[in-house]
Coordinates of C-alpha atoms and ligand atoms in Angstrom, one line a residue:
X190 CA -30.7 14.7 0.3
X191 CA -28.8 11.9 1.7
X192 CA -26.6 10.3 -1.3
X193 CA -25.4 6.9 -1.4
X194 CA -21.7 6.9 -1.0
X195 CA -20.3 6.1 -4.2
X196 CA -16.8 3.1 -4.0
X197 CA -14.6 3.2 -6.4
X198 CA -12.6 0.1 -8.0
X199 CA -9.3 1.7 -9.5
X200 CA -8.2 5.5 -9.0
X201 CA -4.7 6.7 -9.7
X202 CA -4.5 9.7 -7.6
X203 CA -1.2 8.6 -5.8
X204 CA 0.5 8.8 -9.0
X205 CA -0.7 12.4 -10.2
X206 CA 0.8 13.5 -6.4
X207 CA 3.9 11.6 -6.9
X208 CA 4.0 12.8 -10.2
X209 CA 3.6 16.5 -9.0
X210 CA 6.3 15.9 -7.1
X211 CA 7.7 15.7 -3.2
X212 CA 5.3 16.6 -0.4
X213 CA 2.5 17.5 -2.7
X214 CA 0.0 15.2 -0.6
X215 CA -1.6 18.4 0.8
X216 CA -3.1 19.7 -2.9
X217 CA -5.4 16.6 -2.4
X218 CA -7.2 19.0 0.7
X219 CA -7.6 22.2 -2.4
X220 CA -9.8 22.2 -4.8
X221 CA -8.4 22.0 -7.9
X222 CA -9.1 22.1 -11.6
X223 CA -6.6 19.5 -12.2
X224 CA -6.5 16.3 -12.4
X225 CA -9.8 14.3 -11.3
X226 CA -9.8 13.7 -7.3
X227 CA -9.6 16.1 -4.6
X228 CA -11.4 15.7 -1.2
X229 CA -13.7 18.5 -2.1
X230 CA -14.5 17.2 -5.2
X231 CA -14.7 14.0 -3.8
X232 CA -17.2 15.3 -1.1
X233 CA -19.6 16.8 -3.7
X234 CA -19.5 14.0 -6.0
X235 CA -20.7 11.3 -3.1
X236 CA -17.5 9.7 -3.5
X237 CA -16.9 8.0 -0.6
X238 CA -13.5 5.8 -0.9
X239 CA -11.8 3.5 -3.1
X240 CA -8.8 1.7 -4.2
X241 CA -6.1 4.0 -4.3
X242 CA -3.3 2.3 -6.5
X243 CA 0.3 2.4 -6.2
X244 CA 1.3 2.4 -9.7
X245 CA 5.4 2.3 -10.4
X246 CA 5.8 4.3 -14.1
X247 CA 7.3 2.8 -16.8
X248 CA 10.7 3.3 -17.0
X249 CA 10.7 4.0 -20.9
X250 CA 8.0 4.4 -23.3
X251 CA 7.4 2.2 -26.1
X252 CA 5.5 3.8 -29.3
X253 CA 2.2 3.4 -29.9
X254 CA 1.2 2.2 -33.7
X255 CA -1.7 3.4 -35.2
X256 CA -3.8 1.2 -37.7
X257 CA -6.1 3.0 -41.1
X258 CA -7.9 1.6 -43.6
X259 CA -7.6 3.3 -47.0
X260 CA -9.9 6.1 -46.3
X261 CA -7.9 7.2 -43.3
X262 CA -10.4 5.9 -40.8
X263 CA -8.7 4.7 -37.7
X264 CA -9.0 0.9 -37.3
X265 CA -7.5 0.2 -34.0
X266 CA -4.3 0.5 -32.3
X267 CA -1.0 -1.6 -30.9
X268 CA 1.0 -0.7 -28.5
X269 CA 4.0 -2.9 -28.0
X270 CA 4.2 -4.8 -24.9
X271 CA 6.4 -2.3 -22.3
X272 CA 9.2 -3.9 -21.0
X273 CA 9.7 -5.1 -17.7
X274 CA 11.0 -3.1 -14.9
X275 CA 13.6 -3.2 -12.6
X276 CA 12.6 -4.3 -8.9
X277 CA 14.9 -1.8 -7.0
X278 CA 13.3 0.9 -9.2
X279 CA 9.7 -0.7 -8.2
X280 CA 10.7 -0.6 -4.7
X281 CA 11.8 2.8 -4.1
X282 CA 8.6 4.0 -5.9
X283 CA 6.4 2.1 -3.9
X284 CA 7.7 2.8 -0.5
X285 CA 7.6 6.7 -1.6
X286 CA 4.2 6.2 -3.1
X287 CA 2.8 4.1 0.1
X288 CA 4.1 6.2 2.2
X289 CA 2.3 9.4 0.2
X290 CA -0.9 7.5 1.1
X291 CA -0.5 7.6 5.1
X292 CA 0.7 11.2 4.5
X293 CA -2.3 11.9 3.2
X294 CA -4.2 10.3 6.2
X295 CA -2.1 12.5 8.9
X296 CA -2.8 15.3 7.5
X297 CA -6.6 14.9 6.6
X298 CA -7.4 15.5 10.7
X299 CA -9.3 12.2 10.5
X300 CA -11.0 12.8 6.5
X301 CA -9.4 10.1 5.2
X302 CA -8.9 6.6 6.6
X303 CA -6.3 3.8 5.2
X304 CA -9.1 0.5 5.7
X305 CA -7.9 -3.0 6.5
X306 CA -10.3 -4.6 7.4
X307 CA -14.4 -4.2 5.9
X308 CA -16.0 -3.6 8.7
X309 CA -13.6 0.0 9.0
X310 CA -15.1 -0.1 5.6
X311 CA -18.3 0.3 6.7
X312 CA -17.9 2.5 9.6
X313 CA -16.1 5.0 7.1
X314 CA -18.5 5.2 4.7
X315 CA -21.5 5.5 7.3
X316 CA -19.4 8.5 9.1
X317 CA -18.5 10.4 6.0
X318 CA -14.5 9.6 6.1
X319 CA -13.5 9.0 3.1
X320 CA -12.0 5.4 3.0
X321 CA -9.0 4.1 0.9
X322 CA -7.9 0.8 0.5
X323 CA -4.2 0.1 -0.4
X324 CA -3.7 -1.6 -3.7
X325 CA -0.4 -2.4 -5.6
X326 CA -1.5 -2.1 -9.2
X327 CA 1.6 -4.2 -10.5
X328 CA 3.3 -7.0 -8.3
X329 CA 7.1 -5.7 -9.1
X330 CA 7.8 -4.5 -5.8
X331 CA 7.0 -7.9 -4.4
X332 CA 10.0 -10.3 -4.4
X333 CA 9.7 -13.5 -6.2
X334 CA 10.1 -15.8 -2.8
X335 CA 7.9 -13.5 -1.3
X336 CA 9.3 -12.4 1.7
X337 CA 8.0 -9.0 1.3
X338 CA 4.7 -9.8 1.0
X339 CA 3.8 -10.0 4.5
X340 CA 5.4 -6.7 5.3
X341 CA 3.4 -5.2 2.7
X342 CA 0.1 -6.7 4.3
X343 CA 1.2 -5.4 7.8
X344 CA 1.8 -1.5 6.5
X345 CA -1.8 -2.3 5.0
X346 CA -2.2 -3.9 1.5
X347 CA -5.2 -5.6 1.1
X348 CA -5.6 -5.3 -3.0
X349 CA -2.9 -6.6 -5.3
X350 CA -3.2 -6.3 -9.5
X351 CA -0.9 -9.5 -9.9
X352 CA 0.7 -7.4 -13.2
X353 CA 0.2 -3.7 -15.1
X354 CA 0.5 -4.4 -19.1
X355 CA 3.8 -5.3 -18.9
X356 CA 5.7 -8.7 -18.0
X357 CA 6.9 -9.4 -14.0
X358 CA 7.9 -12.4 -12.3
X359 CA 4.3 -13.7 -11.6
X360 CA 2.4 -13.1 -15.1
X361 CA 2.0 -11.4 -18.0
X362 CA 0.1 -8.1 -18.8
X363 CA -2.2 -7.4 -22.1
X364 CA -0.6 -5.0 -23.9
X365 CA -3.2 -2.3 -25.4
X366 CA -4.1 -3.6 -28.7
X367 CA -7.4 -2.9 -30.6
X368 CA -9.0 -4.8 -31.9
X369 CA -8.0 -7.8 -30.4
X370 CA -8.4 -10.8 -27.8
X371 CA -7.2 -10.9 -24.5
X372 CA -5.1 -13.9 -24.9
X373 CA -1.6 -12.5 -25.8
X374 CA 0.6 -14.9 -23.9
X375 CA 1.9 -17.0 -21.2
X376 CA -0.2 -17.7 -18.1
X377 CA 0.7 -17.3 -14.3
X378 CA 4.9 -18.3 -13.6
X379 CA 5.0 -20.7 -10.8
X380 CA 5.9 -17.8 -8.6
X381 CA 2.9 -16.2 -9.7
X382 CA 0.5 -19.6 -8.9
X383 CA 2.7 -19.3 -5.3
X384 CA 1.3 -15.7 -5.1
X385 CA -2.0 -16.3 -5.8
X386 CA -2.0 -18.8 -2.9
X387 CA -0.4 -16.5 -0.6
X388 CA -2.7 -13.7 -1.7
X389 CA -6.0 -16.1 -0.6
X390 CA -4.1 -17.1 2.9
X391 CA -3.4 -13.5 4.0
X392 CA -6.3 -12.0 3.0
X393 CA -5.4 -9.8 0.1
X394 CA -7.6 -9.0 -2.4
X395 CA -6.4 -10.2 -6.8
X396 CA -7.5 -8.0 -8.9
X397 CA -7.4 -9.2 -12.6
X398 CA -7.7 -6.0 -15.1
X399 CA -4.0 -6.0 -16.7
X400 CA -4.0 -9.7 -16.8
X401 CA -3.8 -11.5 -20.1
X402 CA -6.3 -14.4 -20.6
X403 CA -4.2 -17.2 -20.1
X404 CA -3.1 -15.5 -16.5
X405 CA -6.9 -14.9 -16.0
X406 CA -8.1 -18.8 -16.0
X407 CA -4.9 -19.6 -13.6
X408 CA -6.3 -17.5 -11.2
X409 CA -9.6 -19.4 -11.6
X410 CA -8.5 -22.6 -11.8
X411 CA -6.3 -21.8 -8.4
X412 CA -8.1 -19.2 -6.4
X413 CA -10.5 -19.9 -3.5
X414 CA -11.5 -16.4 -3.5
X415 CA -14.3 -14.5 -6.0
X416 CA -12.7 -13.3 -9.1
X417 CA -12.5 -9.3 -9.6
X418 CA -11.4 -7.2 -12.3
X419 CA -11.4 -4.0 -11.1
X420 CA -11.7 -1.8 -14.5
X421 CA -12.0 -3.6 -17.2
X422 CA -14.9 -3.6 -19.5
X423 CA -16.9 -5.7 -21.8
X424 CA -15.3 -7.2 -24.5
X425 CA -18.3 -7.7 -27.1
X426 CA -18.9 -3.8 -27.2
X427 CA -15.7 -2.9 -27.2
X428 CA -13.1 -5.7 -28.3
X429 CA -9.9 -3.9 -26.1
X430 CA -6.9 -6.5 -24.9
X431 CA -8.3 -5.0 -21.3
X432 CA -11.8 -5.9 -21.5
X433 CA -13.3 -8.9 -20.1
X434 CA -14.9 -11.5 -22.6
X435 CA -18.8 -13.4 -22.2
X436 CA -16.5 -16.5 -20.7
X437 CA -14.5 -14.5 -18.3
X438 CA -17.9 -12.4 -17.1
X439 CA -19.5 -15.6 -16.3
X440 CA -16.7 -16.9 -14.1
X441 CA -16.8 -13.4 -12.6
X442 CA -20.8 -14.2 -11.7
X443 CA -19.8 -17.8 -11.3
X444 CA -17.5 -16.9 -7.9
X445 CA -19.7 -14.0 -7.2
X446 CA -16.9 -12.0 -7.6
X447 CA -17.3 -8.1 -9.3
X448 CA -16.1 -6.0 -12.1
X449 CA -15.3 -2.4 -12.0
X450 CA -16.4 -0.3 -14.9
X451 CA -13.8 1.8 -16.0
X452 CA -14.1 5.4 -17.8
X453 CA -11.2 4.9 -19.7
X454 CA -12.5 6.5 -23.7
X455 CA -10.2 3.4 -25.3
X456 CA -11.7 0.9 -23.3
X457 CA -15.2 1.8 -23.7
X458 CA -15.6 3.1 -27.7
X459 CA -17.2 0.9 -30.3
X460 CA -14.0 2.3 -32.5
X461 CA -12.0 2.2 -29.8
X462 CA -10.4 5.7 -30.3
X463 CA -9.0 7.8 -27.2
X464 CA -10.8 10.4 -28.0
X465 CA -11.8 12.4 -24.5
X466 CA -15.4 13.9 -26.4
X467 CA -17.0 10.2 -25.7
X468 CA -20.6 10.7 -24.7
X469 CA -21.8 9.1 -21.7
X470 CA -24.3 7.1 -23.6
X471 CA -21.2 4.4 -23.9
X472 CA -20.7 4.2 -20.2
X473 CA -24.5 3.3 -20.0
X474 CA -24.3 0.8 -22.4
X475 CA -21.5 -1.4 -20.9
X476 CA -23.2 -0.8 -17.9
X477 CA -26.4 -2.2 -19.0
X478 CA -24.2 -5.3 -20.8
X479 CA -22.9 -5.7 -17.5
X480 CA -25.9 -5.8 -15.4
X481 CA -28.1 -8.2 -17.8
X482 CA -25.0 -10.7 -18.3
X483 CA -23.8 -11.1 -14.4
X484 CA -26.6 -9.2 -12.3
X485 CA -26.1 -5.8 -10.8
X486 CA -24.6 -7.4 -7.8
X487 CA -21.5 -8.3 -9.9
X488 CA -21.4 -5.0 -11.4
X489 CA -19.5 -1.8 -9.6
X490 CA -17.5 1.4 -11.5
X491 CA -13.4 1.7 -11.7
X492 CA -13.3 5.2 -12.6
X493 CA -9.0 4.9 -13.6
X494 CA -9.9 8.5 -12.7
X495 CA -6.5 10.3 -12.3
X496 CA -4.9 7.5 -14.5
X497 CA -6.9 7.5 -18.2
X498 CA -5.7 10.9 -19.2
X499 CA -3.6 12.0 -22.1
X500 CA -2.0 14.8 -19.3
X501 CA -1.2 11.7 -17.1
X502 CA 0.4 10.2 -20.4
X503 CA 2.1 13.5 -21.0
X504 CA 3.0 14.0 -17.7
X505 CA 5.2 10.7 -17.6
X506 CA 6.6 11.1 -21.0
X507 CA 8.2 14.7 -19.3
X508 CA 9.6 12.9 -16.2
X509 CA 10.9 9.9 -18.5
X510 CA 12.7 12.6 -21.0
X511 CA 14.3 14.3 -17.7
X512 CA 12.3 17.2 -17.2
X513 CA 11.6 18.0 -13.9
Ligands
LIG38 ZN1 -5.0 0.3 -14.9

């Protein structure tokens, strides 16, 4: 049976190798138990390419507050904003993490593809090769007067989330708060409406999951390209700082743009609890939401696999306490 090749919005499997440490790009060719994304795994599950973010870790971790009503039932969550990072740090960890990515292509003996351009896109996924598009999840490693920017586009970057849920030069990121409304700050900086213009010029894709709501309707009101979020969900099911409310669906539909729907347990539960035993039945039904409020052509998955774990959470809490 033929299967339809399944592409992804949002995976974090550059971090879990960076996270495993140097030269680890080749456990992506082994089957593993670990972690979500391997090529085999990858092969079996129809999964034929994605976004593959570069994603800087925080720096430091901010504590996470827990909310209960009286009879101990959790009533959402509040994570305090995380603080910016530093752009030297950003750097570093994005040429290491880039670089991980054409690694990864060398060695796959033509497996795996880096794709600029859609119709490589389409080749790849009609061949079998396994296609990954390069996406900065986070614009810190871009400098404010964008100089860099082009560079970045050269070596390949085609998909840029203009912030993570933390502050930068250019916007501001939700935090993760539950429940609660999208609109938690400031909009775009006037680096960040320079970006955005940039972004549409070169050819580079925004991607607007981590934005707050304020940054959201800048990049509306400015960009001449359709509007993606690529994992967010919807806000009416599950009211998360990260998911997408009626009004920001139907500009999505408006431009013809697309959202991603993400796995992530805190993003999709009624309750919004992480709690990893989530039935599926919650995917369906934000997929359904989706579908009969924008149309299935607006409507695609952002797995986050790789990045919506508690061992991914874990895994940077060791590396930020020193361990190695
Ligand atoms: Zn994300």
């Amino acid at each position: 049976m033929n299967m339809l090749p399944i592409f992804d919005g949002h995976n974090d499997t550059l971090l879990r190798l960076y996270l495993a440490g140097s030269k680890s790009e080749h456990t992506f060719f082994i089957q593993s138990d670990k972690g979500h994304i391997d090529l085999p795994r990858a092969r079996k599950g129809g999964f034929g390419g994605g976004f593959f973010a570069v994603f800087v870790p925080p720096d430091q971790l901010v504590p996470r507050v827990t909310r209960y009503d009286r009879a101990k039932a959790c009533i959402g969550y509040e994570i305090p904003i995380y603080p910016a990072i530093d752009t030297k740090y950003a750097q570093r960890v994005t040429n290491v993490v880039t670089a991980s990515l054409f690694q990864l292509e060398a060695e796959s003996k033509g497996q795996v593809k880096v794709v600029r351009a859609a119709d490589e896109l389409i080749t790849c996924l009609n061949e079998g090769i396994l296609a990954a598009i390069l996406h900065f999840e986070g614009a810190e490693a871009i400098d404010p007067e964008l100089d860099n920017l082009k560079i970045f586009y050269q070596e390949g970057l085609r998909s840029l989330g203009i912030v993570w849920s933390r502050p930068n030069a250019f916007a501001y990121g939700v935090p993760f708060r539950f429940p609660h409304s999208p609109d938690t700050g400031p909009g775009l900086t006037q680096a960040g409406q320079k970006l955005v213009r940039n972004c549409n010029r070169l050819g580079i894709m925004l991607d607007l999951s981590h934005l707050n709501e304020r940054g959201f309707w800048d990049v509306a009101r400015l960009s001449s390209k359709p509007l993606v979020a690529t994992h967010s969900n919807a806000h009416s099911i599950c009211p998360s700082t990260r998911n997408l409310t009626d009004r920001q669906l139907d500009a999505i539909s408006e431009t013809e743009g697309i959202v991603g729907l993400s796995f992530a347990v805190g993003e999709l539960r009624e309750d919004g609890r992480i709690d990893p035993d989530t039935p599926l039945d919650i995917v369906m039904r934000h997929m359904d939401y989706l579908v009969k409020h924008i149309g299935i052509d607006c409507v695609g998955i952002g797995s986050d696999f790789d990045g919506t774990t508690h061992g991914m959470r874990n895994e940077i809490v060791r590396r930020i306490s020193g361990g190695k």
